[in-house]
C-alpha positions as CSV (number, residue, x, y, z in Angstrom):
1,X,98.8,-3.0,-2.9
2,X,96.3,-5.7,-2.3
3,X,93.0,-5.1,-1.6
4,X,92.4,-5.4,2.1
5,X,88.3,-5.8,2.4
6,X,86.2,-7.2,0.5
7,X,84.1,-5.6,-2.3
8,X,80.5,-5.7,-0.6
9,X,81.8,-3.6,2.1
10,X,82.9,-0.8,-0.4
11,X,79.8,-1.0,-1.8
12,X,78.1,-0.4,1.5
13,X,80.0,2.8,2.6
14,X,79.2,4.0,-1.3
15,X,75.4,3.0,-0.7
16,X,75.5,5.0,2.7
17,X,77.1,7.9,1.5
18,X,74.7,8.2,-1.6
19,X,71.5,8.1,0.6
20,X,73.3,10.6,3.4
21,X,73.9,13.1,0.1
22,X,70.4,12.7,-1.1
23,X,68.9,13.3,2.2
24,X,71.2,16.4,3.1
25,X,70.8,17.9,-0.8
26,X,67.3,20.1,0.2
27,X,69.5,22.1,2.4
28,X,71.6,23.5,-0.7
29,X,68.3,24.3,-2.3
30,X,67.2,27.4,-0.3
31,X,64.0,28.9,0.7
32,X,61.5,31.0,-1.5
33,X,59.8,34.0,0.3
34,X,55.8,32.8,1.1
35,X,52.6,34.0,1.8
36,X,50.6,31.1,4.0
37,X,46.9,32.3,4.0
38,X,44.5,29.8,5.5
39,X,40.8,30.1,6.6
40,X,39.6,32.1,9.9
41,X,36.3,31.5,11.8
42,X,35.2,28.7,9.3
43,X,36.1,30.1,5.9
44,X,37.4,27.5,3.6
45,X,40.3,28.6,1.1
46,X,38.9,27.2,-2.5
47,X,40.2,27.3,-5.5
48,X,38.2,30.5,-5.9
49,X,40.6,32.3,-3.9
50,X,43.1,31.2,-4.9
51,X,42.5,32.2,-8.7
52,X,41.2,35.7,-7.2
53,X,44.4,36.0,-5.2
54,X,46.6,35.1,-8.6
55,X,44.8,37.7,-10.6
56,X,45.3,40.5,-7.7
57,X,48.7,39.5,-8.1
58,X,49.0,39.9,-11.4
59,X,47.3,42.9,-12.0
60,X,48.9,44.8,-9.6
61,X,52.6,43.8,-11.2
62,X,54.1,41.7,-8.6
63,X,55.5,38.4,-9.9
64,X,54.3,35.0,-8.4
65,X,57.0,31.6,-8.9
66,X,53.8,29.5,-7.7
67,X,50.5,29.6,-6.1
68,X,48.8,25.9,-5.2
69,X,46.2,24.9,-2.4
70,X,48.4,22.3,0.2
71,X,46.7,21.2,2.9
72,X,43.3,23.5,2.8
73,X,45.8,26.3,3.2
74,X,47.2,28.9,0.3
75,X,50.7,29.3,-0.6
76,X,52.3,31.3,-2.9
77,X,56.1,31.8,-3.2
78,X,57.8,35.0,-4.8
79,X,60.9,35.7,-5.7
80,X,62.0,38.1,-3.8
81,X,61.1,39.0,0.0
82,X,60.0,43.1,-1.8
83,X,57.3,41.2,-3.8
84,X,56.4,39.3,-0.8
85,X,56.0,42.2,1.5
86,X,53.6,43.9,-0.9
87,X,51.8,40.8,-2.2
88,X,50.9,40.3,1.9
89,X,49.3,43.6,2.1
90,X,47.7,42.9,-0.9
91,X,46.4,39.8,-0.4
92,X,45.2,40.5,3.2
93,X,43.2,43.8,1.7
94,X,41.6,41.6,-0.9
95,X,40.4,38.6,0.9
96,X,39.5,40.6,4.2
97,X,38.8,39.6,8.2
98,X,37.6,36.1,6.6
99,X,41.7,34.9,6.1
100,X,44.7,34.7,7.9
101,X,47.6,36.3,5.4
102,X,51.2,35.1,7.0
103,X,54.2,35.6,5.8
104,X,56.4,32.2,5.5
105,X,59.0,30.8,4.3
106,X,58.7,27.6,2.1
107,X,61.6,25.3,1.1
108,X,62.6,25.1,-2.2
109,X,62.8,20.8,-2.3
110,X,62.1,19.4,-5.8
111,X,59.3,17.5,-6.2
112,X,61.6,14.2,-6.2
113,X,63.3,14.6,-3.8
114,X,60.0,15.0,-1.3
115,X,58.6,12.5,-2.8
116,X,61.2,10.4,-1.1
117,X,60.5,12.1,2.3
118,X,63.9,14.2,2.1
119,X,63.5,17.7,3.5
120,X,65.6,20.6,4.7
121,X,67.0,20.7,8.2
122,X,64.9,22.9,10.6
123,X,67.5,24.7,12.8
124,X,65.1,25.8,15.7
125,X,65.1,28.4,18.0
126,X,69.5,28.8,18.3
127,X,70.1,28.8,15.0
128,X,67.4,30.9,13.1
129,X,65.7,32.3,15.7
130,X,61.8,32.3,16.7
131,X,59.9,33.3,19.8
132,X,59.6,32.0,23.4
133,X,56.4,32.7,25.6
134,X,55.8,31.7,28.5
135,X,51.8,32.0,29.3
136,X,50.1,31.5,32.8
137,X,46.7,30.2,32.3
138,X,44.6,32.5,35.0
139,X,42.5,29.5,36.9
140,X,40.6,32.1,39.0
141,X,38.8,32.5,36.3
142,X,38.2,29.2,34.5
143,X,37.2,28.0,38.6
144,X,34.9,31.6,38.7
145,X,33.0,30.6,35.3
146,X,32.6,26.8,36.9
147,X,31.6,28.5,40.1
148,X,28.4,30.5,38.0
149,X,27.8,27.3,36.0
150,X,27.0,25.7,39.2
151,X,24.8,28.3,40.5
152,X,22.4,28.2,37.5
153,X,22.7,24.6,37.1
154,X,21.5,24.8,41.0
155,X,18.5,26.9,39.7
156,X,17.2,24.5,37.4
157,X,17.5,21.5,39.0
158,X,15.6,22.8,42.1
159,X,13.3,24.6,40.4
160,X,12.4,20.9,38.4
161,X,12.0,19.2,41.5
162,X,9.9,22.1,42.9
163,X,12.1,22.8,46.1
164,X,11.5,26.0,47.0
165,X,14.4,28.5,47.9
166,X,15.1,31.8,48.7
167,X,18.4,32.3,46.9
168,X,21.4,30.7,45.1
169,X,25.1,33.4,44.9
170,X,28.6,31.9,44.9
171,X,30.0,32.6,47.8
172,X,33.7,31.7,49.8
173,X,34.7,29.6,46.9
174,X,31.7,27.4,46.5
175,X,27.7,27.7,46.3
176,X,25.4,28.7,48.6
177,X,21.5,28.0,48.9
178,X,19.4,29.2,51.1
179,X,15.9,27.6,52.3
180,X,13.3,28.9,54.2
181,X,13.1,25.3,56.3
182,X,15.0,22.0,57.2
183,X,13.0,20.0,55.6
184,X,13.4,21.3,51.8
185,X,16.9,21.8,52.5
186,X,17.0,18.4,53.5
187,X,15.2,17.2,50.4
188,X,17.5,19.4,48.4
189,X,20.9,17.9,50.3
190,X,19.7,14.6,49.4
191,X,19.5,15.5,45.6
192,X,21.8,17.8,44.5
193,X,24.3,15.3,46.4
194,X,23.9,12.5,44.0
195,X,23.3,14.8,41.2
196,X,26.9,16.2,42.1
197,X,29.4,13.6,42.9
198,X,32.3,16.0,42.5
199,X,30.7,18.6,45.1
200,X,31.5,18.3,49.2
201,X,27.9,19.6,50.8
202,X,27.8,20.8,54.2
203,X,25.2,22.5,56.5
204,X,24.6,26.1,56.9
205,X,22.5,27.5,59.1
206,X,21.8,30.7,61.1
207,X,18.4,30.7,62.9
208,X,16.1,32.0,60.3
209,X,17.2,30.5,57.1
210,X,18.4,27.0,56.6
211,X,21.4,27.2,53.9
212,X,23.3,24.3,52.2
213,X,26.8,25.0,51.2
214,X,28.7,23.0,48.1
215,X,32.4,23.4,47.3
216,X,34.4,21.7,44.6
217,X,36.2,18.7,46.1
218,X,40.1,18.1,45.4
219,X,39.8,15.6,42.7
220,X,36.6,17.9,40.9
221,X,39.1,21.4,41.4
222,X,42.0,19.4,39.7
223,X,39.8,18.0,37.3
224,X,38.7,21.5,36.1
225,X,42.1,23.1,36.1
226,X,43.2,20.0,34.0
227,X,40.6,21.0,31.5
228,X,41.1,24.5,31.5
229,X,44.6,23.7,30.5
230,X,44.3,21.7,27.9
231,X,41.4,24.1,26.6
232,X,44.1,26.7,26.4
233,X,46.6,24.2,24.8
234,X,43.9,23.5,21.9
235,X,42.8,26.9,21.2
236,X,46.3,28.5,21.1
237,X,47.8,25.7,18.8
238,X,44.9,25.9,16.7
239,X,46.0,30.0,16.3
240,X,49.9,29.1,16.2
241,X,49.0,26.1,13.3
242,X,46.9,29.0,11.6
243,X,49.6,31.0,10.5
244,X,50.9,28.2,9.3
245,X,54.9,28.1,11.3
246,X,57.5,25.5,10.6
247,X,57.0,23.2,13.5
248,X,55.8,25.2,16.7
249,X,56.1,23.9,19.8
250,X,53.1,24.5,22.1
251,X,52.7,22.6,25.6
252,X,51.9,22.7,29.2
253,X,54.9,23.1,31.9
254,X,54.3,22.7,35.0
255,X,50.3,22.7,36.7
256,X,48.7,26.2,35.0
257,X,51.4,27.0,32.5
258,X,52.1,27.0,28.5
259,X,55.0,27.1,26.6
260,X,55.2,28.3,23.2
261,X,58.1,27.8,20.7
């Protein structure tokens, strides 16, 4: 039987094949059972701790397979998940408050084969299973601490300028001051406004006291949510990429919401 295509197209499907079988062989190499420990309020992990971790290790009998320093984060594989459930307490009695002791799991990829950027397939949530929250940031609050903000920053700038008032509270959503006369409430309108471009001003008065009243307008209120958000976004990713999980999934849905995978 002849040969019906030419040879460079047999050598092509060989060619794909080879590379599909490279980048699919981490899968058939496992996991080993891990401890991630990585700093907590500042604390570096040094080589120092890592050498004091291999020696609690190893006097207290539990065998290591490897212990190195990737990414200013510790981690040490076992070889079994018994060794790793007693190296954790370990470890987290030994280095203290200071460190964040997780337990992981690390692929077992030879060094070649990373070194050619092949790595296992991560399965996700469906396949291997995870957590799913589903936090609501609480914007009363974020707009309640921008609220007092205001009210001291309203303090000090008056007090700079020498207008004299008779008091400064947060009141109906916004920030009232109160003046004994027109005229320094006048003088204190005209300042505070172009100190404050994101703040509506309006009159207040009631006979005996002349008040000035300033309330967040719409593009300042969605401007502070936004930031509140994305505070919340930063700090709890920060927390999540702590313990050092196989690629969570932290981000906003919806206006005041966060989603993590």
């Amino acid at each position: 039987m002849l040969n019906r295509y030419p040879l460079w197209k047999y050598l092509m499907v060989i060619a794909v094949i080879t590379i599909s079988f490279l980048y699919a062989a981490p899968n058939l190499f496992g996991e080993d059972p891990a401890l991630q420990v990585s700093g907590s309020r500042g604390t570096q992990v040094t080589p120092a701790v890592l050498s004091q971790t291999q020696q609690t290790l190893s006097k207290a009998g539990i065998a290591v397979k490897s212990a190195a320093l990737i990414d200013d984060q510790l981690l040490i594989r076992f070889r079994n998940t018994d060794d790793q459930l007693k190296g954790k307490d370990l470890v987290a009695d030994t280095l203290g408050d200071g460190y964040i002791t997780a337990l992981n799991l690390a692929p077992s990829t030879p060094f070649w084969l990373e070194a050619i950027g092949a790595g296992p397939l991560k399965l996700g949530l469906d396949l291997r299973g995870g957590v799913h929250f589903l936090m609501e940031v609480d914007m009363d609050a974020a707009l309640s601490r921008v609220q007092e903000q205001t009210v001291q920053d309203f303090r000090t700038d008056l007090r700079e300028e020498r207008l004299r008032y008779s008091g400064v509270l947060a009141k109906d959503g916004g920030t009232l001051v109160v003046f004994r006369d027109a005229d320094t409430r006048d003088k204190a309108l005209s300042h505070l406004r172009g100190r404050y471009p994101g703040l509506l001003f309006s009159e207040r008065d009631n006979g005996e006291t002349f008040g000035l009243f300033a309330v967040m307008s719409e593009l300042r209120l969605k401007e502070v949510k936004e930031y509140a958000l994305q505070q919340n976004i930063t700090i709890i990713r920060n927390r999540v990429n702590e313990l050092g999980v196989a690629e969570p999934l932290v981000q906003r849905q919806g206006a005041e919401r966060i989603v993590v995978q």
